[in-house]
Amino acid sequence: MNYQFKHDYDHVKHPNEVTVLPENVYHSYLGEYFLGQTEIISLGGGYNGWGGLINPADSKVNIFLNAYTISNYSNEPLTAEAWLSSIPPGIGKTSPYFAAGNQAMIPPPNPKGEIKNASFVTGKPRGGTYAFVRRVEPLVTLTKHDFQGMFIIPPGSSFSLYFLSPGKSQVNARIAFGWWEEKV
């Protein structure tokens, strides 16, 4: 007996290939994901410091916070208060340390959001919402990531970390952020 098989694939439906990306990777692919850090933030002797991710009022984007880190370079523990939509004290200096996540785009896109920081300030943030507090042990980097955009910073708003003076000692810290931006 002779068997003959006929393969007719024309009528068979083939599944479509689907790639599932985490949201931050998707936005990086689109050129909408950014990362950056403050300059060194110094505090102590009764003076405080802060660093924040600021969304300018004229940005025309919402900022979706995905991650932050706090690096404590001192031998003293740090206390950091998180504030949403507040006006921190002092005059913030804009950091030049930022980059697009997608470096394959030529030229790489620039963010609308800004990273600012201030050292040796007095007073507390005004307005906004005091959201939570973090303690950062000496000589440690605290990493909080994969927020998946749950903190949405609209134009004219901010997410900042306000460091409380540890006493007489001077301490140094740095904050880094990861975020994506979507047009409003």
C-alpha positions as a Python dict, from the first residue, in 0.01 Angstrom:
ca = {
    (1, 'M'): (0, 0, 0),
    (2, 'N'): (133, 338, -98),
    (3, 'Y'): (49, 642, 117),
    (4, 'Q'): (65, 988, -16),
    (5, 'F'): (33, 1295, 208),
    (6, 'K'): (-74, 1624, 77),
    (7, 'H'): (16, 1932, 283),
    (8, 'D'): (-216, 2216, 210),
    (9, 'Y'): (-110, 2509, 430),
    (10, 'D'): (-297, 2773, 237),
    (11, 'H'): (-613, 2725, 436),
    (12, 'V'): (-440, 2706, 776),
    (13, 'K'): (-447, 3023, 979),
    (14, 'H'): (-108, 3113, 1116),
    (15, 'P'): (-81, 3300, 1443),
    (16, 'N'): (57, 3651, 1433),
    (17, 'E'): (380, 3709, 1614),
    (18, 'V'): (330, 3938, 1912),
    (19, 'T'): (601, 4097, 2119),
    (20, 'V'): (505, 4202, 2469),
    (21, 'L'): (721, 4479, 2609),
    (22, 'P'): (716, 4632, 2955),
    (23, 'E'): (576, 4982, 2930),
    (24, 'N'): (908, 5153, 3009),
    (25, 'V'): (1085, 4954, 2733),
    (26, 'Y'): (809, 5045, 2487),
    (27, 'H'): (848, 5416, 2568),
    (28, 'S'): (1226, 5387, 2537),
    (29, 'Y'): (1180, 5237, 2192),
    (30, 'L'): (964, 5539, 2099),
    (31, 'G'): (1229, 5781, 2231),
    (32, 'E'): (1009, 5888, 2524),
    (33, 'Y'): (1205, 5732, 2815),
    (34, 'F'): (1474, 5931, 2996),
    (35, 'L'): (1709, 5893, 3287),
    (36, 'G'): (1921, 6142, 3474),
    (37, 'Q'): (2059, 6252, 3806),
    (38, 'T'): (2109, 6555, 4024),
    (39, 'E'): (2442, 6708, 4101),
    (40, 'I'): (2576, 6635, 4451),
    (41, 'I'): (2331, 6761, 4714),
    (42, 'S'): (2499, 6880, 5035),
    (43, 'L'): (2327, 6939, 5367),
    (44, 'G'): (2394, 6949, 5738),
    (45, 'G'): (2451, 7196, 6019),
    (46, 'G'): (2079, 7271, 6029),
    (47, 'Y'): (2052, 7318, 5652),
    (48, 'N'): (1854, 7086, 5426),
    (49, 'G'): (1873, 6988, 5058),
    (50, 'W'): (1649, 6856, 4784),
    (51, 'G'): (1637, 6713, 4434),
    (52, 'G'): (1339, 6681, 4205),
    (53, 'L'): (1196, 6587, 3870),
    (54, 'I'): (1022, 6902, 3750),
    (55, 'N'): (766, 6925, 3470),
    (56, 'P'): (768, 7284, 3337),
    (57, 'A'): (428, 7449, 3295),
    (58, 'D'): (478, 7484, 2917),
    (59, 'S'): (605, 7127, 2855),
    (60, 'K'): (285, 6993, 2696),
    (61, 'V'): (368, 6645, 2833),
    (62, 'N'): (277, 6433, 3132),
    (63, 'I'): (574, 6275, 3308),
    (64, 'F'): (535, 5915, 3427),
    (65, 'L'): (784, 5835, 3704),
    (66, 'N'): (924, 5483, 3674),
    (67, 'A'): (1219, 5483, 3916),
    (68, 'Y'): (1432, 5681, 4156),
    (69, 'T'): (1748, 5613, 4351),
    (70, 'I'): (1901, 5794, 4645),
    (71, 'S'): (2277, 5758, 4695),
    (72, 'N'): (2402, 5846, 5042),
    (73, 'Y'): (2777, 5916, 5024),
    (74, 'S'): (2814, 5992, 5394),
    (75, 'N'): (2865, 5805, 5719),
    (76, 'E'): (2533, 5939, 5853),
    (77, 'P'): (2186, 5805, 5772),
    (78, 'L'): (1963, 6032, 5562),
    (79, 'T'): (1593, 6106, 5594),
    (80, 'A'): (1422, 6191, 5264),
    (81, 'E'): (1065, 6319, 5241),
    (82, 'A'): (883, 6272, 4910),
    (83, 'W'): (673, 6569, 4798),
    (84, 'L'): (432, 6592, 4505),
    (85, 'S'): (352, 6926, 4339),
    (86, 'S'): (532, 7133, 4603),
    (87, 'I'): (757, 7436, 4575),
    (88, 'P'): (1086, 7345, 4742),
    (89, 'P'): (1286, 7615, 4924),
    (90, 'G'): (1585, 7789, 4772),
    (91, 'I'): (1681, 7819, 4409),
    (92, 'G'): (1711, 7490, 4225),
    (93, 'K'): (2002, 7434, 3990),
    (94, 'T'): (1919, 7247, 3668),
    (95, 'S'): (2126, 6933, 3623),
    (96, 'P'): (2305, 6868, 3293),
    (97, 'Y'): (2311, 6494, 3367),
    (98, 'F'): (2035, 6330, 3163),
    (99, 'A'): (2000, 6105, 2860),
    (100, 'A'): (1741, 5940, 2641),
    (101, 'G'): (1702, 5569, 2705),
    (102, 'N'): (1704, 5504, 2329),
    (103, 'Q'): (2052, 5596, 2213),
    (104, 'A'): (1989, 5435, 1874),
    (105, 'M'): (1789, 5741, 1767),
    (106, 'I'): (2002, 6000, 1587),
    (107, 'P'): (2001, 6254, 1736),
    (108, 'P'): (1875, 6122, 2071),
    (109, 'P'): (1564, 6307, 2191),
    (110, 'N'): (1579, 6556, 2479),
    (111, 'P'): (1331, 6543, 2767),
    (112, 'K'): (1085, 6820, 2846),
    (113, 'G'): (1121, 6739, 3217),
    (114, 'E'): (1408, 6886, 3417),
    (115, 'I'): (1607, 6757, 3711),
    (116, 'K'): (1685, 7025, 3969),
    (117, 'N'): (1850, 7031, 4308),
    (118, 'A'): (1955, 7269, 4584),
    (119, 'S'): (2195, 7240, 4876),
    (120, 'F'): (2205, 7408, 5218),
    (121, 'V'): (1850, 7547, 5215),
    (122, 'T'): (1626, 7647, 5504),
    (123, 'G'): (1253, 7601, 5533),
    (124, 'K'): (1023, 7328, 5410),
    (125, 'P'): (850, 7271, 5075),
    (126, 'R'): (538, 7487, 5027),
    (127, 'G'): (207, 7353, 4904),
    (128, 'G'): (173, 7018, 4739),
    (129, 'T'): (145, 6687, 4916),
    (130, 'Y'): (386, 6525, 5159),
    (131, 'A'): (357, 6169, 5028),
    (132, 'F'): (600, 5945, 5218),
    (133, 'V'): (940, 5925, 5388),
    (134, 'R'): (1246, 5709, 5319),
    (135, 'R'): (1548, 5644, 5538),
    (136, 'V'): (1877, 5584, 5360),
    (137, 'E'): (2152, 5414, 5553),
    (138, 'P'): (2515, 5537, 5533),
    (139, 'L'): (2713, 5461, 5217),
    (140, 'V'): (2413, 5297, 5047),
    (141, 'T'): (2211, 5352, 4731),
    (142, 'L'): (1840, 5300, 4785),
    (143, 'T'): (1666, 5191, 4464),
    (144, 'K'): (1293, 5214, 4406),
    (145, 'H'): (1186, 5112, 4057),
    (146, 'D'): (913, 4968, 3840),
    (147, 'F'): (649, 5219, 3946),
    (148, 'Q'): (524, 5170, 3589),
    (149, 'G'): (419, 5532, 3571),
    (150, 'M'): (193, 5532, 3877),
    (151, 'F'): (321, 5880, 3969),
    (152, 'I'): (195, 6108, 3692),
    (153, 'I'): (343, 6457, 3698),
    (154, 'P'): (140, 6701, 3485),
    (155, 'P'): (278, 7026, 3342),
    (156, 'G'): (362, 7274, 3618),
    (157, 'S'): (411, 6999, 3879),
    (158, 'S'): (695, 6798, 4034),
    (159, 'F'): (815, 6498, 4233),
    (160, 'S'): (1089, 6593, 4479),
    (161, 'L'): (1286, 6433, 4758),
    (162, 'Y'): (1361, 6670, 5045),
    (163, 'F'): (1655, 6577, 5270),
    (164, 'L'): (1644, 6673, 5639),
    (165, 'S'): (1964, 6792, 5802),
    (166, 'P'): (2117, 6508, 6008),
    (167, 'G'): (2259, 6755, 6262),
    (168, 'K'): (2604, 6913, 6271),
    (169, 'S'): (2766, 6680, 6017),
    (170, 'Q'): (2776, 6767, 5648),
    (171, 'V'): (2644, 6488, 5425),
    (172, 'N'): (2633, 6444, 5049),
    (173, 'A'): (2372, 6265, 4841),
    (174, 'R'): (2257, 6228, 4482),
    (175, 'I'): (1919, 6135, 4332),
    (176, 'A'): (1861, 5965, 3997),
    (177, 'F'): (1530, 5935, 3811),
    (178, 'G'): (1388, 5721, 3530),
    (179, 'W'): (1072, 5843, 3355),
    (180, 'W'): (881, 5860, 3030),
    (181, 'E'): (688, 6145, 2875),
    (182, 'E'): (362, 6144, 2681),
    (183, 'K'): (204, 6440, 2502),
    (184, 'V'): (-97, 6590, 2681),
}
